[in-house]
Amino acid sequence: MFEPDSYEHDLLNRASLDHCVKCTICETQCPVAAVTPLFSGPKYVGPQAERFRHGASVDYSLDYCSSCGICTNVCPQGVHIAELNSVARAAMKKDHMPLRDQLISRTTFMGMAMTPVAPIANAVLKFKPARIAVEKVVGIHRDAAMPTAHTQTLVGWLRGRTAPKPGSRGKLIFFHGCAQNYFEVETGVKTIEVLEHLGFEVIVPKQGCCGLPLQSNGIFDTARVWVRKLVAQLREAPRDLPIISCSTSCGGMLKHEANEILGVKDADLLEVGGRMRDICEFLLEMYDNGELDTSDWLENELTVPYHAPCQLRGQNIGTPAVQLLELVPGITVVESGAYCCGIAGTYGLKKEKYEVAMKVGKPVFDKIVAVNEGIAACDSETCRWQIEQATSVPTVHPIAFIHQAMGLSKLPVTTGS
Amino acid sequence: MTNTVVIGAGLSGLVAAIRLARGGRTVTLLTKGLGGLQLSQGTIDVLGYAPERVDAPIDAIASLPATHPYRVLGPAAIAAGIAYAQELLGDRLVGNADRNVLLPTAVGALRPTCLVPPSMTAGVVTGGIRYVLVGFRQLKDFYPKLCAGNLERQTTPAGDPITARGIILDLPAIEDMADSSALAYARALDDPSYRAKLAAALKPLLQDGEVVGLPAILGHRDAGAHRHLEELLEHAVFEVPLPPPGVPGIRLNEALTALAKQAGVRIVAGAKVVGFESAGGKVISVGQATAGRIRQYAADAFVYAPGGFESGALTMDSYGTVTETIFGLPLHGLGPDLVTAGDPSDQALFRVGVGVDASMRVVDPAGHIPYSNLYAAGGILAGATRWTEKSGEGIALASAVAAADSILKGA
Ligand SMILES: Cc1cc2nc3c(=O)[nH]c(=O)nc-3n(C[C@H](O)[C@H](O)[C@H](O)COP(=O)(O)OP(=O)(O)OC[C@H]3O[C@@H](n4cnc5c(N)ncnc54)[C@H](O)[C@@H]3O)c2cc1C
Ligand code: SF4
Ligand code: SF4
């Protein structure tokens, strides 16, 4: 239960639930309710159960909500269903937070711990008996996708290189998030190189974790501290520049989740959120404004299965990667046609959710297996790990194809690891 | 680069967007959430009551008041809207714009409609028809005995009696599920082995010559489910639409959304359009409240298809003031006594809306054009009580096609 007058308490009570007209649209689109009778669906656990909550939960199936946000996205009445669920779940777990949820929420810690011993950490994660032990003790499913650690971080790469001469297009700020720094260094490097190729000078201020994994596991207090700290760090850089992110979930945290779920209403956060752009959103907007010249982009005769992550949909920017990839001569994009790959941040790692998550992702996996020509694309890092684990199809951020089309890397496009 | 923006993803927004994109425009469709198609019956109503039951919808239009959207559109535009729906969804919508058919509803009323999916045609009421309605103990939205009893109380339009009986099966959609939604059944029936299970339970209970009415659950994605079940049962089978979530409406919504994507429409979903910029008598851009900021979408033409009161496009405050929520357009149909103590389904308020000329360009009540590149379509239009008349879908189609054609012609 939350303190009276706290944001959570307030939200639990005032909520947007009275806007619900019981049209059931959210019920029909929820990817979890579609695959398991253990979850009673967004309308029930959201606006309906909320009426009876007054802090404590009345329906424990709530824990099966993956917070993918699809329900909020499709609700024609503007009910904040997924946000209600996230806050209510945090209330439910408040006094007995599992150690596992504490651990997987601290990405910077995991990254810092794994980077110096990357080969060992990777080997341990691939070693079945170790994973069985981890499942038993901590509750992370033995088959769940785990990131690959790298011996060099993005920050290390930046330090080690000679930056190109500043271009003529002005400056931009790059927000790498934890994943790009520790686990998806390649994606971060390519994003920076694409922006520099376009003539931008890329500034990378020192930055910590946005707190999203903490938030999605219900550890709100610490998440607030972390996101506020990050906002201050990003504001160390000039404050009139767009901030570019190639991590959908962390970008989304700063754009709206810290505000809507954690209730951080600081002007500084809203200001930073307003400047945040997903890399594909940014490039497509340039194209729409006639500022992206694609005439010298190299051909790549390829069919690319693409999955738009749920966290991207939550930003309400459409699917800019689709239009962007189709600007590459020869590329045909086939969308997964499904809302969620099942991982939903850290949901699919948990041993009691793993099976549900794999069922949620099945339509995505089937589509990717059916149409891929050796590679798939998806904007979010955790989704890429999940897709690779389930399909064995190497899966990259769409920026890898743009990087190649600009002649910055060779064909074929690969994950590079 | 977008040159046309459509607001709304209901029947009118989707159809306008497809027609514009296929006509060579680059289209961005902005929408808050899914549109109303999922809440429909999966049929296309053109005109069911005016106010008496209508048999020939296009002929009946002349009897409507001059302010009705159909009078502004005219018979040719209505026929063009219906024809376009059949062009897009030909194999999913059977029928003829000149003639209504009567279909049983879930409570056993006879509902006039115009175009119907092939999975419903066997249910059209005809002389001598013998219905058997089949429900499930685990599906609480359909009571076959209530439906059958009410059907038997009526006659066909020609005065012939109707025979009907009800059967209840004990067959959950998923094993051990106490309470299954229509969509859970539809997903189960996508699997041929579940169809065989259903047929095995049902076939011994059927009598020769009976037409089998099942709730509208015959497959979510597998369009062949209905035909397969007819083969297994060796009986004609039809679907009875249920209250939402309506599977036939979900099918139509998914089919149209896929066509829109194929045509290259950029769909930006999940956020409200909250404002606009204008200059020189034109709308320059509309602003969508995306995560973190209001994003402006510029275009040379805008189709406004946001639905009516039901989707929040029109609101009335506690002082009785009615407002159109994005552009603040002057409304038609205002006056005293918008809401009275009379028939709750027939209130003057429901006919309040945005006015248009024959090209679907927005006009104010004095006949002035506020923005020369702003077109309106669907439920936002003034002059109809769509749910009572059973006219909402026909209006949506005809106005969407007319608006798209005006833009394509460069009106
Ligand atoms: C209870 C009820 C029963 C009905 N029964 C019948 C019937 O039996 N027969 C019949 O023919 N008609 C019926 N109708 C009417 C019919 O449903 C509609 O007229 C028809 O579907 C209209 O479709 P539309 O595309 O205009 O709007 P809708 O389907 O309402 O779609 C509106 C779209 O606009 C979006 N939108 C709205 N505001 C904004 C905004 N500010 N920013 C971005 N997006 C926005 C919404 O998210 C939605 O996607 C009924 C209506 C109701 C309410
Ligand atoms: S989609 Fe929105 S209005 Fe419809 S049932 Fe769900 S919460 Fe309620
Ligand atoms: S957030 Fe996702 S899983 Fe949770 S109720 Fe909504 S749609 Fe279902």
PDB file of N, CA, C and O in Angstrom, chain A residues 179-228:
ATOM      1  N   ALA A 179      21.892  -0.378 -22.449  1.00  0.00           N
ATOM      2  CA  ALA A 179      22.076  -1.494 -23.379  1.00  0.00           C
ATOM      3  C   ALA A 179      23.122  -1.153 -24.430  1.00  0.00           C
ATOM      4  O   ALA A 179      24.003  -1.953 -24.728  1.00  0.00           O
ATOM      5  N   GLN A 180      23.031   0.062 -25.000  1.00  0.00           N
ATOM      6  CA  GLN A 180      23.988   0.445 -26.036  1.00  0.00           C
ATOM      7  C   GLN A 180      25.393   0.565 -25.471  1.00  0.00           C
ATOM      8  O   GLN A 180      26.372   0.363 -26.150  1.00  0.00           O
ATOM      9  N   ASN A 181      25.478   0.923 -24.205  1.00  0.00           N
ATOM     10  CA  ASN A 181      26.803   1.090 -23.609  1.00  0.00           C
ATOM     11  C   ASN A 181      27.459  -0.256 -23.321  1.00  0.00           C
ATOM     12  O   ASN A 181      28.624  -0.456 -23.612  1.00  0.00           O
ATOM     13  N   TYR A 182      26.668  -1.202 -22.787  1.00  0.00           N
ATOM     14  CA  TYR A 182      27.285  -2.460 -22.343  1.00  0.00           C
ATOM     15  C   TYR A 182      27.068  -3.622 -23.303  1.00  0.00           C
ATOM     16  O   TYR A 182      27.949  -4.428 -23.503  1.00  0.00           O
ATOM     17  N   PHE A 183      25.844  -3.730 -23.840  1.00  0.00           N
ATOM     18  CA  PHE A 183      25.511  -4.971 -24.540  1.00  0.00           C
ATOM     19  C   PHE A 183      25.327  -4.791 -26.046  1.00  0.00           C
ATOM     20  O   PHE A 183      25.447  -5.730 -26.803  1.00  0.00           O
ATOM     21  N   GLU A 184      24.960  -3.618 -26.488  1.00  0.00           N
ATOM     22  CA  GLU A 184      24.637  -3.395 -27.898  1.00  0.00           C
ATOM     23  C   GLU A 184      25.505  -2.259 -28.411  1.00  0.00           C
ATOM     24  O   GLU A 184      25.021  -1.314 -29.042  1.00  0.00           O
ATOM     25  N   VAL A 185      26.779  -2.367 -28.115  1.00  0.00           N
ATOM     26  CA  VAL A 185      27.731  -1.313 -28.464  1.00  0.00           C
ATOM     27  C   VAL A 185      27.668  -0.994 -29.965  1.00  0.00           C
ATOM     28  O   VAL A 185      27.657   0.160 -30.389  1.00  0.00           O
ATOM     29  N   GLU A 186      27.570  -2.053 -30.761  1.00  0.00           N
ATOM     30  CA  GLU A 186      27.509  -1.954 -32.214  1.00  0.00           C
ATOM     31  C   GLU A 186      26.393  -0.992 -32.689  1.00  0.00           C
ATOM     32  O   GLU A 186      26.598  -0.162 -33.566  1.00  0.00           O
ATOM     33  N   THR A 187      25.212  -1.140 -32.090  1.00  0.00           N
ATOM     34  CA  THR A 187      24.082  -0.292 -32.483  1.00  0.00           C
ATOM     35  C   THR A 187      24.377   1.169 -32.151  1.00  0.00           C
ATOM     36  O   THR A 187      24.092   2.068 -32.943  1.00  0.00           O
ATOM     37  N   GLY A 188      24.964   1.379 -30.983  1.00  0.00           N
ATOM     38  CA  GLY A 188      25.316   2.743 -30.592  1.00  0.00           C
ATOM     39  C   GLY A 188      26.337   3.337 -31.542  1.00  0.00           C
ATOM     40  O   GLY A 188      26.212   4.485 -31.991  1.00  0.00           O
ATOM     41  N   VAL A 189      27.362   2.554 -31.876  1.00  0.00           N
ATOM     42  CA  VAL A 189      28.413   3.028 -32.789  1.00  0.00           C
ATOM     43  C   VAL A 189      27.812   3.401 -34.136  1.00  0.00           C
ATOM     44  O   VAL A 189      28.065   4.477 -34.690  1.00  0.00           O
ATOM     45  N   LYS A 190      26.958   2.519 -34.666  1.00  0.00           N
ATOM     46  CA  LYS A 190      26.384   2.766 -35.995  1.00  0.00           C
ATOM     47  C   LYS A 190      25.485   4.000 -35.996  1.00  0.00           C
ATOM     48  O   LYS A 190      25.475   4.768 -36.953  1.00  0.00           O
ATOM     49  N   THR A 191      24.746   4.177 -34.925  1.00  0.00           N
ATOM     50  CA  THR A 191      23.877   5.356 -34.840  1.00  0.00           C
ATOM     51  C   THR A 191      24.725   6.630 -34.876  1.00  0.00           C
ATOM     52  O   THR A 191      24.425   7.575 -35.613  1.00  0.00           O
ATOM     53  N   ILE A 192      25.795   6.630 -34.097  1.00  0.00           N
ATOM     54  CA  ILE A 192      26.666   7.804 -34.063  1.00  0.00           C
ATOM     55  C   ILE A 192      27.292   8.037 -35.447  1.00  0.00           C
ATOM     56  O   ILE A 192      27.321   9.158 -35.956  1.00  0.00           O
ATOM     57  N   GLU A 193      27.741   6.955 -36.068  1.00  0.00           N
ATOM     58  CA  GLU A 193      28.393   7.104 -37.376  1.00  0.00           C
ATOM     59  C   GLU A 193      27.415   7.599 -38.454  1.00  0.00           C
ATOM     60  O   GLU A 193      27.784   8.403 -39.312  1.00  0.00           O
ATOM     61  N   VAL A 194      26.177   7.117 -38.402  1.00  0.00           N
ATOM     62  CA  VAL A 194      25.177   7.599 -39.375  1.00  0.00           C
ATOM     63  C   VAL A 194      24.952   9.100 -39.183  1.00  0.00           C
ATOM     64  O   VAL A 194      24.933   9.873 -40.139  1.00  0.00           O
ATOM     65  N   LEU A 195      24.803   9.513 -37.928  1.00  0.00           N
ATOM     66  CA  LEU A 195      24.549  10.936 -37.659  1.00  0.00           C
ATOM     67  C   LEU A 195      25.749  11.782 -38.099  1.00  0.00           C
ATOM     68  O   LEU A 195      25.577  12.865 -38.668  1.00  0.00           O
ATOM     69  N   GLU A 196      26.939  11.282 -37.840  1.00  0.00           N
ATOM     70  CA  GLU A 196      28.134  12.035 -38.254  1.00  0.00           C
ATOM     71  C   GLU A 196      28.249  12.092 -39.777  1.00  0.00           C
ATOM     72  O   GLU A 196      28.597  13.121 -40.345  1.00  0.00           O
ATOM     73  N   HIS A 197      27.905  10.985 -40.423  1.00  0.00           N
ATOM     74  CA  HIS A 197      27.925  10.950 -41.885  1.00  0.00           C
ATOM     75  C   HIS A 197      26.972  12.007 -42.461  1.00  0.00           C
ATOM     76  O   HIS A 197      27.239  12.610 -43.503  1.00  0.00           O
ATOM     77  N   LEU A 198      25.861  12.230 -41.757  1.00  0.00           N
ATOM     78  CA  LEU A 198      24.893  13.233 -42.218  1.00  0.00           C
ATOM     79  C   LEU A 198      25.368  14.653 -41.926  1.00  0.00           C
ATOM     80  O   LEU A 198      24.720  15.623 -42.292  1.00  0.00           O
ATOM     81  N   GLY A 199      26.476  14.769 -41.216  1.00  0.00           N
ATOM     82  CA  GLY A 199      27.024  16.094 -40.972  1.00  0.00           C
ATOM     83  C   GLY A 199      26.721  16.657 -39.597  1.00  0.00           C
ATOM     84  O   GLY A 199      26.901  17.849 -39.350  1.00  0.00           O
ATOM     85  N   PHE A 200      26.255  15.828 -38.686  1.00  0.00           N
ATOM     86  CA  PHE A 200      26.015  16.313 -37.322  1.00  0.00           C
ATOM     87  C   PHE A 200      27.247  16.087 -36.453  1.00  0.00           C
ATOM     88  O   PHE A 200      27.991  15.129 -36.656  1.00  0.00           O
ATOM     89  N   GLU A 201      27.416  16.969 -35.492  1.00  0.00           N
ATOM     90  CA  GLU A 201      28.411  16.718 -34.454  1.00  0.00           C
ATOM     91  C   GLU A 201      27.677  16.081 -33.278  1.00  0.00           C
ATOM     92  O   GLU A 201      26.696  16.641 -32.775  1.00  0.00           O
ATOM     93  N   VAL A 202      28.119  14.899 -32.868  1.00  0.00           N
ATOM     94  CA  VAL A 202      27.373  14.142 -31.855  1.00  0.00           C
ATOM     95  C   VAL A 202      28.021  14.307 -30.481  1.00  0.00           C
ATOM     96  O   VAL A 202      29.184  13.964 -30.286  1.00  0.00           O
ATOM     97  N   ILE A 203      27.238  14.854 -29.560  1.00  0.00           N
ATOM     98  CA  ILE A 203      27.731  15.040 -28.194  1.00  0.00           C
ATOM     99  C   ILE A 203      27.192  13.899 -27.332  1.00  0.00           C
ATOM    100  O   ILE A 203      25.999  13.589 -27.377  1.00  0.00           O
ATOM    101  N   VAL A 204      28.058  13.265 -26.549  1.00  0.00           N
ATOM    102  CA  VAL A 204      27.604  12.172 -25.675  1.00  0.00           C
ATOM    103  C   VAL A 204      27.934  12.520 -24.232  1.00  0.00           C
ATOM    104  O   VAL A 204      29.015  12.219 -23.743  1.00  0.00           O
ATOM    105  N   PRO A 205      27.000  13.170 -23.537  1.00  0.00           N
ATOM    106  CA  PRO A 205      27.289  13.508 -22.136  1.00  0.00           C
ATOM    107  C   PRO A 205      27.348  12.247 -21.282  1.00  0.00           C
ATOM    108  O   PRO A 205      26.784  11.219 -21.635  1.00  0.00           O
ATOM    109  N   LYS A 206      28.019  12.333 -20.160  1.00  0.00           N
ATOM    110  CA  LYS A 206      28.081  11.211 -19.212  1.00  0.00           C
ATOM    111  C   LYS A 206      26.647  10.908 -18.768  1.00  0.00           C
ATOM    112  O   LYS A 206      25.876  11.821 -18.473  1.00  0.00           O
ATOM    113  N   GLN A 207      26.298   9.659 -18.743  1.00  0.00           N
ATOM    114  CA  GLN A 207      24.907   9.331 -18.420  1.00  0.00           C
ATOM    115  C   GLN A 207      24.768   7.975 -17.742  1.00  0.00           C
ATOM    116  O   GLN A 207      25.470   7.029 -18.076  1.00  0.00           O
ATOM    117  N   GLY A 208      23.831   7.904 -16.795  1.00  0.00           N
ATOM    118  CA  GLY A 208      23.554   6.646 -16.088  1.00  0.00           C
ATOM    119  C   GLY A 208      22.276   5.998 -16.598  1.00  0.00           C
ATOM    120  O   GLY A 208      21.819   6.296 -17.684  1.00  0.00           O
ATOM    121  N   CYS A 209      21.698   5.125 -15.790  1.00  0.00           N
ATOM    122  CA  CYS A 209      20.508   4.369 -16.202  1.00  0.00           C
ATOM    123  C   CYS A 209      19.250   5.217 -16.003  1.00  0.00           C
ATOM    124  O   CYS A 209      19.152   6.006 -15.064  1.00  0.00           O
ATOM    125  N   CYS A 210      18.270   5.047 -16.893  1.00  0.00           N
ATOM    126  CA  CYS A 210      17.027   5.823 -16.798  1.00  0.00           C
ATOM    127  C   CYS A 210      16.081   5.273 -15.736  1.00  0.00           C
ATOM    128  O   CYS A 210      15.068   5.888 -15.427  1.00  0.00           O
ATOM    129  N   GLY A 211      16.352   4.073 -15.238  1.00  0.00           N
ATOM    130  CA  GLY A 211      15.502   3.521 -14.174  1.00  0.00           C
ATOM    131  C   GLY A 211      14.307   2.732 -14.678  1.00  0.00           C
ATOM    132  O   GLY A 211      13.491   2.264 -13.887  1.00  0.00           O
ATOM    133  N   LEU A 212      14.215   2.547 -16.003  1.00  0.00           N
ATOM    134  CA  LEU A 212      13.042   1.850 -16.532  1.00  0.00           C
ATOM    135  C   LEU A 212      12.879   0.432 -15.991  1.00  0.00           C
ATOM    136  O   LEU A 212      11.787   0.057 -15.568  1.00  0.00           O
ATOM    137  N   PRO A 213      13.948  -0.380 -15.967  1.00  0.00           N
ATOM    138  CA  PRO A 213      13.745  -1.736 -15.449  1.00  0.00           C
ATOM    139  C   PRO A 213      13.256  -1.725 -13.995  1.00  0.00           C
ATOM    140  O   PRO A 213      12.457  -2.567 -13.601  1.00  0.00           O
ATOM    141  N   LEU A 214      13.711  -0.761 -13.217  1.00  0.00           N
ATOM    142  CA  LEU A 214      13.220  -0.637 -11.841  1.00  0.00           C
ATOM    143  C   LEU A 214      11.733  -0.314 -11.855  1.00  0.00           C
ATOM    144  O   LEU A 214      10.941  -0.901 -11.124  1.00  0.00           O
ATOM    145  N   GLN A 215      11.379   0.632 -12.702  1.00  0.00           N
ATOM    146  CA  GLN A 215       9.987   1.048 -12.781  1.00  0.00           C
ATOM    147  C   GLN A 215       9.098  -0.115 -13.184  1.00  0.00           C
ATOM    148  O   GLN A 215       8.071  -0.368 -12.569  1.00  0.00           O
ATOM    149  N   SER A 216       9.524  -0.876 -14.210  1.00  0.00           N
ATOM    150  CA  SER A 216       8.630  -1.933 -14.683  1.00  0.00           C
ATOM    151  C   SER A 216       8.582  -3.087 -13.696  1.00  0.00           C
ATOM    152  O   SER A 216       7.673  -3.900 -13.740  1.00  0.00           O
ATOM    153  N   ASN A 217       9.523  -3.151 -12.785  1.00  0.00           N
ATOM    154  CA  ASN A 217       9.441  -4.163 -11.732  1.00  0.00           C
ATOM    155  C   ASN A 217       8.827  -3.604 -10.452  1.00  0.00           C
ATOM    156  O   ASN A 217       8.814  -4.275  -9.420  1.00  0.00           O
ATOM    157  N   GLY A 218       8.355  -2.373 -10.517  1.00  0.00           N
ATOM    158  CA  GLY A 218       7.619  -1.817  -9.388  1.00  0.00           C
ATOM    159  C   GLY A 218       8.477  -1.167  -8.319  1.00  0.00           C
ATOM    160  O   GLY A 218       7.994  -0.856  -7.241  1.00  0.00           O
ATOM    161  N   ILE A 219       9.795  -0.980  -8.609  1.00  0.00           N
ATOM    162  CA  ILE A 219      10.671  -0.370  -7.603  1.00  0.00           C
ATOM    163  C   ILE A 219      10.719   1.139  -7.892  1.00  0.00           C
ATOM    164  O   ILE A 219      11.681   1.660  -8.454  1.00  0.00           O
ATOM    165  N   PHE A 220       9.654   1.813  -7.529  1.00  0.00           N
ATOM    166  CA  PHE A 220       9.430   3.182  -7.991  1.00  0.00           C
ATOM    167  C   PHE A 220      10.379   4.207  -7.372  1.00  0.00           C
ATOM    168  O   PHE A 220      10.835   5.124  -8.037  1.00  0.00           O
ATOM    169  N   ASP A 221      10.641   4.080  -6.066  1.00  0.00           N
ATOM    170  CA  ASP A 221      11.403   5.129  -5.391  1.00  0.00           C
ATOM    171  C   ASP A 221      12.790   5.268  -6.002  1.00  0.00           C
ATOM    172  O   ASP A 221      13.237   6.367  -6.331  1.00  0.00           O
ATOM    173  N   THR A 222      13.465   4.126  -6.149  1.00  0.00           N
ATOM    174  CA  THR A 222      14.807   4.160  -6.723  1.00  0.00           C
ATOM    175  C   THR A 222      14.749   4.619  -8.183  1.00  0.00           C
ATOM    176  O   THR A 222      15.609   5.378  -8.643  1.00  0.00           O
ATOM    177  N   ALA A 223      13.737   4.146  -8.914  1.00  0.00           N
ATOM    178  CA  ALA A 223      13.610   4.538 -10.322  1.00  0.00           C
ATOM    179  C   ALA A 223      13.552   6.057 -10.456  1.00  0.00           C
ATOM    180  O   ALA A 223      14.177   6.655 -11.331  1.00  0.00           O
ATOM    181  N   ARG A 224      12.821   6.708  -9.538  1.00  0.00           N
ATOM    182  CA  ARG A 224      12.703   8.179  -9.590  1.00  0.00           C
ATOM    183  C   ARG A 224      14.057   8.851  -9.380  1.00  0.00           C
ATOM    184  O   ARG A 224      14.382   9.813 -10.065  1.00  0.00           O
ATOM    185  N   VAL A 225      14.802   8.311  -8.428  1.00  0.00           N
ATOM    186  CA  VAL A 225      16.121   8.889  -8.162  1.00  0.00           C
ATOM    187  C   VAL A 225      16.980   8.789  -9.417  1.00  0.00           C
ATOM    188  O   VAL A 225      17.623   9.747  -9.837  1.00  0.00           O
ATOM    189  N   TRP A 226      16.959   7.615 -10.047  1.00  0.00           N
ATOM    190  CA  TRP A 226      17.818   7.389 -11.210  1.00  0.00           C
ATOM    191  C   TRP A 226      17.418   8.273 -12.391  1.00  0.00           C
ATOM    192  O   TRP A 226      18.258   8.844 -13.065  1.00  0.00           O
ATOM    193  N   VAL A 227      16.115   8.358 -12.650  1.00  0.00           N
ATOM    194  CA  VAL A 227      15.702   9.116 -13.839  1.00  0.00           C
ATOM    195  C   VAL A 227      15.991  10.609 -13.644  1.00  0.00           C
ATOM    196  O   VAL A 227      16.405  11.307 -14.562  1.00  0.00           O
ATOM    197  N   ARG A 228      15.820  11.082 -12.402  1.00  0.00           N
ATOM    198  CA  ARG A 228      16.113  12.501 -12.143  1.00  0.00           C
ATOM    199  C   ARG A 228      17.600  12.788 -12.340  1.00  0.00           C
ATOM    200  O   ARG A 228      17.976  13.835 -12.876  1.00  0.00           O
TER     201      ARG A 228
END
